[in-house]
GROMACS .gro file of C-alpha atoms in nm:
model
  256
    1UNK     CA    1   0.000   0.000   0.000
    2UNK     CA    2   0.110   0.356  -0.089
    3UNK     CA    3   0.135   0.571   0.205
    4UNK     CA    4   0.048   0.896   0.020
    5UNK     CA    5  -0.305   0.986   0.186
    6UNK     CA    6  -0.404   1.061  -0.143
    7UNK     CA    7  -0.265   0.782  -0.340
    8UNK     CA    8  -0.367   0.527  -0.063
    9UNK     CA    9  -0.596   0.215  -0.163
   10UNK     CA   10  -0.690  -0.002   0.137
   11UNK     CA   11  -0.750  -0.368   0.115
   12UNK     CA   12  -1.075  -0.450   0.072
   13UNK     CA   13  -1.287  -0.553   0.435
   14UNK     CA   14  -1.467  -0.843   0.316
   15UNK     CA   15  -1.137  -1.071   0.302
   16UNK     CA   16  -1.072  -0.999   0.644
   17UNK     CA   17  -1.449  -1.038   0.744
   18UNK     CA   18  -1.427  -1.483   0.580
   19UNK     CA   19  -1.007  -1.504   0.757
   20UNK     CA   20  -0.990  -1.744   1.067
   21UNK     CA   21  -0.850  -1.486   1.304
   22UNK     CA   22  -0.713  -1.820   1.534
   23UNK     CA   23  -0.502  -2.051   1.414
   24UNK     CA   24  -0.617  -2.387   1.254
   25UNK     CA   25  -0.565  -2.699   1.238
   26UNK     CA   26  -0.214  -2.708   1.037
   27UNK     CA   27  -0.137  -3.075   1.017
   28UNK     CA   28   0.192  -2.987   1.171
   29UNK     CA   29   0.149  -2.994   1.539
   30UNK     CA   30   0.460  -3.100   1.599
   31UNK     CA   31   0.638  -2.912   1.388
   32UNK     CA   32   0.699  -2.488   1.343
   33UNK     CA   33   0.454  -2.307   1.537
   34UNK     CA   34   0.171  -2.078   1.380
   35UNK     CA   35   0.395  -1.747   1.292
   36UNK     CA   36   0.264  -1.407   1.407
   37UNK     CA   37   0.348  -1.201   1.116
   38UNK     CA   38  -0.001  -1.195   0.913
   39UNK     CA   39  -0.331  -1.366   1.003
   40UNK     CA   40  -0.420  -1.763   0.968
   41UNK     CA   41  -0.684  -1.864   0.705
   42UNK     CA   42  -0.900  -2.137   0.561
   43UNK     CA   43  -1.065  -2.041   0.217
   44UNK     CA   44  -1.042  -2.269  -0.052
   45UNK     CA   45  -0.981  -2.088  -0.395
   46UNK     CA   46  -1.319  -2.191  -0.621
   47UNK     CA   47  -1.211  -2.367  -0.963
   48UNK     CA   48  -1.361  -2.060  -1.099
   49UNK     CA   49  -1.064  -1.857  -1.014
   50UNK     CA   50  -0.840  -2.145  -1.007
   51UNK     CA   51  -0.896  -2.150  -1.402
   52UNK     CA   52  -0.849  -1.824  -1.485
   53UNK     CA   53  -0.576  -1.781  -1.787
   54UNK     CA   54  -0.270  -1.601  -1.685
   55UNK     CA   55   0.033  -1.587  -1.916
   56UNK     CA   56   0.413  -1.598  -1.756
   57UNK     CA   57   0.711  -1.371  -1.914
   58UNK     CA   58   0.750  -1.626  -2.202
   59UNK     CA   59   0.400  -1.623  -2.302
   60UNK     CA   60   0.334  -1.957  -2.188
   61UNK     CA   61  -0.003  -2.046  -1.967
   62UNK     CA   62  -0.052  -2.052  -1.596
   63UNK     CA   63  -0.325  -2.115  -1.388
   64UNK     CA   64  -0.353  -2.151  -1.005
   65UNK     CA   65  -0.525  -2.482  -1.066
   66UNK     CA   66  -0.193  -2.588  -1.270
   67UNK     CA   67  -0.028  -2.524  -0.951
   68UNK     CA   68  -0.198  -2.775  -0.734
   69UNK     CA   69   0.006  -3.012  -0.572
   70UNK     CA   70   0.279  -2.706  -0.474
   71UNK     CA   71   0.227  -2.441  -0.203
   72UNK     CA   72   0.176  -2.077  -0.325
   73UNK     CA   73   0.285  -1.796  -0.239
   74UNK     CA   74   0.119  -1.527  -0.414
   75UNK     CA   75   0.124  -1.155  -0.411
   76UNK     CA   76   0.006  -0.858  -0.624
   77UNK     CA   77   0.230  -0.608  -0.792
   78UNK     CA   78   0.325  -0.423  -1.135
   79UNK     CA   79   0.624  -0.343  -1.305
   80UNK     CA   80   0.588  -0.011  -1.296
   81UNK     CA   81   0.591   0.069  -0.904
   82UNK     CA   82   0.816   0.306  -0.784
   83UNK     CA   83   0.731   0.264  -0.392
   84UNK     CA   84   0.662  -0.094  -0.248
   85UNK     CA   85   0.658  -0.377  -0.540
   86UNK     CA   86   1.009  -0.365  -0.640
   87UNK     CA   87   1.090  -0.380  -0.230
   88UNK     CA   88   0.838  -0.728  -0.216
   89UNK     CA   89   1.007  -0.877  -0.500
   90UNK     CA   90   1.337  -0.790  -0.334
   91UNK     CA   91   1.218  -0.951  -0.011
   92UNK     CA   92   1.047  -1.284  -0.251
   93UNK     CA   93   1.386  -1.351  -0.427
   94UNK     CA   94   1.578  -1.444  -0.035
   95UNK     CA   95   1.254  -1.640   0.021
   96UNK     CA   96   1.347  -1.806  -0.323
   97UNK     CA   97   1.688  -1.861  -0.220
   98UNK     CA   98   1.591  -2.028   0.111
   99UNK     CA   99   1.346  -2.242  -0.075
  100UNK     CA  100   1.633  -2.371  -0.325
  101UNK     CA  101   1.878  -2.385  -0.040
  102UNK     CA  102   1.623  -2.639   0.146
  103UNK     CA  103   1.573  -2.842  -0.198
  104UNK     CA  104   1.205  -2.749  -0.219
  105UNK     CA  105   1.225  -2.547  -0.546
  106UNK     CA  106   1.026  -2.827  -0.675
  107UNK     CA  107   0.748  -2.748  -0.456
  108UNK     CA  108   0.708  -2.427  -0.355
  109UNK     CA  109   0.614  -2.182  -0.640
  110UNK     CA  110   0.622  -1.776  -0.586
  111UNK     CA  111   0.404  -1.613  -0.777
  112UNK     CA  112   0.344  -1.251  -0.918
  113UNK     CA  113   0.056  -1.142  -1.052
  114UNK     CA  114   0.013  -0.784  -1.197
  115UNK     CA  115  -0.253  -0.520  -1.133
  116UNK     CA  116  -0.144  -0.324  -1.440
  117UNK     CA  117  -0.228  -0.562  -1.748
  118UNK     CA  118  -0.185  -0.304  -2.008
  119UNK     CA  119   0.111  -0.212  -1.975
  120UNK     CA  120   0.221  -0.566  -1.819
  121UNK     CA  121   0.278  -0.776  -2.110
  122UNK     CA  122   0.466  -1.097  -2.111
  123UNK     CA  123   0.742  -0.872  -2.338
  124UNK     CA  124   0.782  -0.636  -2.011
  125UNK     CA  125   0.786  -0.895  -1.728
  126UNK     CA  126   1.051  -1.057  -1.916
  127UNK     CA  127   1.289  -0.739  -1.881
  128UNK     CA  128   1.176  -0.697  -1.505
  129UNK     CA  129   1.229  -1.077  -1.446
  130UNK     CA  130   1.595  -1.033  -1.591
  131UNK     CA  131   1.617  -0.759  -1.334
  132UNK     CA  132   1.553  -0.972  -1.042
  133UNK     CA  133   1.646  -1.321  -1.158
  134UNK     CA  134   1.300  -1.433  -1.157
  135UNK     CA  135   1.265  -1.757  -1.315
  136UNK     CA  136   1.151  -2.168  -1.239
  137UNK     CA  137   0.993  -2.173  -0.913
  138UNK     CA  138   0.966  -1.749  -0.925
  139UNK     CA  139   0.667  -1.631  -1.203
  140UNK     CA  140   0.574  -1.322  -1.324
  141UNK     CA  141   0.226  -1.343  -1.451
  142UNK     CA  142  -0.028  -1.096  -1.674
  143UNK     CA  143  -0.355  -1.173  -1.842
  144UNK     CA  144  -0.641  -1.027  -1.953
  145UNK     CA  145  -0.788  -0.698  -1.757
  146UNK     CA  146  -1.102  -0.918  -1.666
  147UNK     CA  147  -0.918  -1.239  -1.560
  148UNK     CA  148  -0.683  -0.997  -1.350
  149UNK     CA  149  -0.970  -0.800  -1.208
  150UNK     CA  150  -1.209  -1.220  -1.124
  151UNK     CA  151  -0.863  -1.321  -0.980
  152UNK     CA  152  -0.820  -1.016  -0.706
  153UNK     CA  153  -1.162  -0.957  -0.645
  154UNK     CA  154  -1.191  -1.309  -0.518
  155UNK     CA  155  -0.834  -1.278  -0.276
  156UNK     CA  156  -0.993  -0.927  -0.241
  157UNK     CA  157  -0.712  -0.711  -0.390
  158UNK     CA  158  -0.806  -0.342  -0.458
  159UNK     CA  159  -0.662  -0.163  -0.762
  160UNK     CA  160  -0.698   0.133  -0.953
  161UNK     CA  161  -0.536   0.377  -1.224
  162UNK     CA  162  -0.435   0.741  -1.082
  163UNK     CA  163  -0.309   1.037  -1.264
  164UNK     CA  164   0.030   1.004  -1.314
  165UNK     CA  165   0.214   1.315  -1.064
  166UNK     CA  166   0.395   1.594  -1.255
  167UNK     CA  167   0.690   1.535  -1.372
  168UNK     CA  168   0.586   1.227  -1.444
  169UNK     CA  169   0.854   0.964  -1.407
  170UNK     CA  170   1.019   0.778  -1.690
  171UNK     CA  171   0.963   0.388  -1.714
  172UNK     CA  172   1.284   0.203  -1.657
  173UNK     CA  173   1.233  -0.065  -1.964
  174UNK     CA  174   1.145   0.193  -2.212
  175UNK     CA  175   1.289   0.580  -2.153
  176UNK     CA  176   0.914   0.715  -2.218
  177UNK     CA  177   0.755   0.922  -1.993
  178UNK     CA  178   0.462   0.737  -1.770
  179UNK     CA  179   0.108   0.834  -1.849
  180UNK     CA  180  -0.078   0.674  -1.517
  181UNK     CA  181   0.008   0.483  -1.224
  182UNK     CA  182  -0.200   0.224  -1.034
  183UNK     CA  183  -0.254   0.200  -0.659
  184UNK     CA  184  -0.322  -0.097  -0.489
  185UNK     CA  185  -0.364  -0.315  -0.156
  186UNK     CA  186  -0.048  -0.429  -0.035
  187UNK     CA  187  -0.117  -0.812   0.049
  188UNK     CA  188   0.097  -1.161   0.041
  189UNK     CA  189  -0.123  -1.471   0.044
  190UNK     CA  190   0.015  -1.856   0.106
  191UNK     CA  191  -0.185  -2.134  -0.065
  192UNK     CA  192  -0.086  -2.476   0.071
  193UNK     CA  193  -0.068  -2.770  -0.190
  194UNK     CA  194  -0.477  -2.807  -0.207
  195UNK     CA  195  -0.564  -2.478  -0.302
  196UNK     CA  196  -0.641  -2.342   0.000
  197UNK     CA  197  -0.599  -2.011   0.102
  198UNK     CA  198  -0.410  -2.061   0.458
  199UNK     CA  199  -0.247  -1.760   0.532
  200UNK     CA  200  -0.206  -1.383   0.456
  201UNK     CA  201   0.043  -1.077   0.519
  202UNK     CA  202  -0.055  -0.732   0.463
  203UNK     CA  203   0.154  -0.428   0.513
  204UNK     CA  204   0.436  -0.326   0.348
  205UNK     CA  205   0.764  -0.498   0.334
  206UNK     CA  206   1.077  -0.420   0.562
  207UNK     CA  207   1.374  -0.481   0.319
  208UNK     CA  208   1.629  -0.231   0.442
  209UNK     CA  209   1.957  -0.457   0.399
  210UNK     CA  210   1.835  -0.631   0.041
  211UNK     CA  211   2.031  -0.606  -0.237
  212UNK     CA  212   1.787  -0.394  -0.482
  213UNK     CA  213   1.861  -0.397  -0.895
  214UNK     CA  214   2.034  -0.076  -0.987
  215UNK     CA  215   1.745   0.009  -1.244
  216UNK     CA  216   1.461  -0.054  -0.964
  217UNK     CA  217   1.625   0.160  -0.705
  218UNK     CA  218   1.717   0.428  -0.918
  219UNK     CA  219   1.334   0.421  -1.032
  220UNK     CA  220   1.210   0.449  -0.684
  221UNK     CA  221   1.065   0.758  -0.557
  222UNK     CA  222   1.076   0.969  -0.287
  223UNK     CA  223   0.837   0.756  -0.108
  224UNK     CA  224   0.960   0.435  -0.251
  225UNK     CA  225   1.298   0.565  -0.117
  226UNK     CA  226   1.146   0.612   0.225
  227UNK     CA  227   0.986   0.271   0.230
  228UNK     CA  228   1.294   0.137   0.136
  229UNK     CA  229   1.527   0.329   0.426
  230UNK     CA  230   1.290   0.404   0.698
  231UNK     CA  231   1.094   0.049   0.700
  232UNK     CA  232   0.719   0.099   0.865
  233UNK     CA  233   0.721  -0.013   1.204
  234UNK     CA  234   0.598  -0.431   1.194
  235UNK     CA  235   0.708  -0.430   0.815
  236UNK     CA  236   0.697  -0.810   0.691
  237UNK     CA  237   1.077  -0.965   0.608
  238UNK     CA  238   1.166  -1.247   0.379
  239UNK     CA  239   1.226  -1.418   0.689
  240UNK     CA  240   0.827  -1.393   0.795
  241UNK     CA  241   0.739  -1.577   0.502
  242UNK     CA  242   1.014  -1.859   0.549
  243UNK     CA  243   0.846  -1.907   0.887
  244UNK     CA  244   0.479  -1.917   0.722
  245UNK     CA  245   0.632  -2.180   0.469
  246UNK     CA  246   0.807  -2.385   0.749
  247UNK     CA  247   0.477  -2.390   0.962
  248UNK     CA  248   0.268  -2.474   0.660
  249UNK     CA  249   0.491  -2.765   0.492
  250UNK     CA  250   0.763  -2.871   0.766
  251UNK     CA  251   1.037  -2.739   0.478
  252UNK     CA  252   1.209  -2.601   0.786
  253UNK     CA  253   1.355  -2.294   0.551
  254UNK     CA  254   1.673  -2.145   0.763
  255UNK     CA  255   1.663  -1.775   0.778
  256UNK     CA  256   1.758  -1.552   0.541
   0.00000   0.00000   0.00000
């Protein structure tokens, strides 16, 4: 979430309204206990949504229901952010390396998915997953503006386009001038190998001490820059989601 007052989208209240706020039944008891960094849920995601066509940065198809069998961890986000995305993707690639240091690359997917599909295209997220060494187990995903828009109405994502401020920046892929930016909740949601929705983070990201791509932190902004330096207080790490993936599969992920 932006923390401009006036750029500032807030998550939408029914998600919170259908979460478990106590923890369930994980399967686990013996194992990790429940982590404290986001909220405990139980929602299975309807094959409706599971369905929906996404494409990844080579143009080839994804669904969530192709994912089945792997836990999720899934989070919205577009290229073109210049205050919190860049900072979660920063914070998803030491998850990534903990997941391929524990030899679980083969079944725990990160996931991507844009808010900004016109400008988002398989072409773009290419260039932005070069950036961050996104690839195998980490996808970048687009798709149509009304598969997008089924997908995070159902997790209950909010999103929308906003003037562009003057001067307007330049887009880091491209050299052009930006025309519009979107705001948008700030969320992180863990799907275990079912399809269930078991866990969510919301907030921004602390990620203080991670490496950032030149390109990315050059294109933050003066907020971006803040988020980035001055970390809001309770700010989720890379290591709060290597907890939520140890309590939810018994990986036991060491610390970034």
């Amino acid at each position: 979430m932006h923390r401009s007052p006036v750029r500032r989208v807030w998550l939408l209240l029914p998600v919170m309204a259908m979460v478990a706020l106590a923890a369930c039944s994980t399967g686990h008891s013996d194992g990790p206990s429940v982590p404290t960094a986001g909220t405990v849920a139980q929602r299975t995601v309807p094959d409706a949504v599971a369905q929906l066509a996404f494409q990844d940065d080579q143009g080839k198809p994804v669904t969530l229901s192709s994912l089945r069998g792997k836990t999720v961890v899934l989070t919205d986000f577009l290229s073109l952010c210049q205050e919190v995305c860049p900072l979660t993707s920063a914070n998803l690639g030491l998850v990534r390396q903990a997941v391929d240091r524990a030899g679980r690359q083969g079944d725990i997917e990160l996931v991507e998915v844009t808010v900004d599909p016109s400008r988002d295209t398989p072409a773009r997220l290419a260039a932005y997953s070069k950036l961050l060494g996104a690839s195998g187990n980490w996808k970048l995903l687009t798709g149509t503006a009304g598969n997008v828009a089924a997908l995070w109405k159902w997790f209950g994502v909010a999103y929308e386009r906003q003037p562009e401020p003057s001067p307007p920046a330049i887009d880091w892929w491209t050299g052009m001038p930006l025309t519009y930016d979107v705001g948008h909740s700030d969320v992180l949601f863990v799907l275990d190998q079912q399809g269930v929705e078991r866990y969510l983070i919301t907030g921004s990201p602390n990620a203080a001490a991670v490496p950032l791509p030149a390109a990315l932190a050059s294109f933050l902004n003066a907020e971006g820059r803040s988020n980035r330096a001055s970390p809001e207080a309770g700010g989720w790490t890379a290591t709060d989601v290597e907890a939520v993936l140890s309590w939810l599969t018994g990986a036991r992920l060491s610390p970034s």
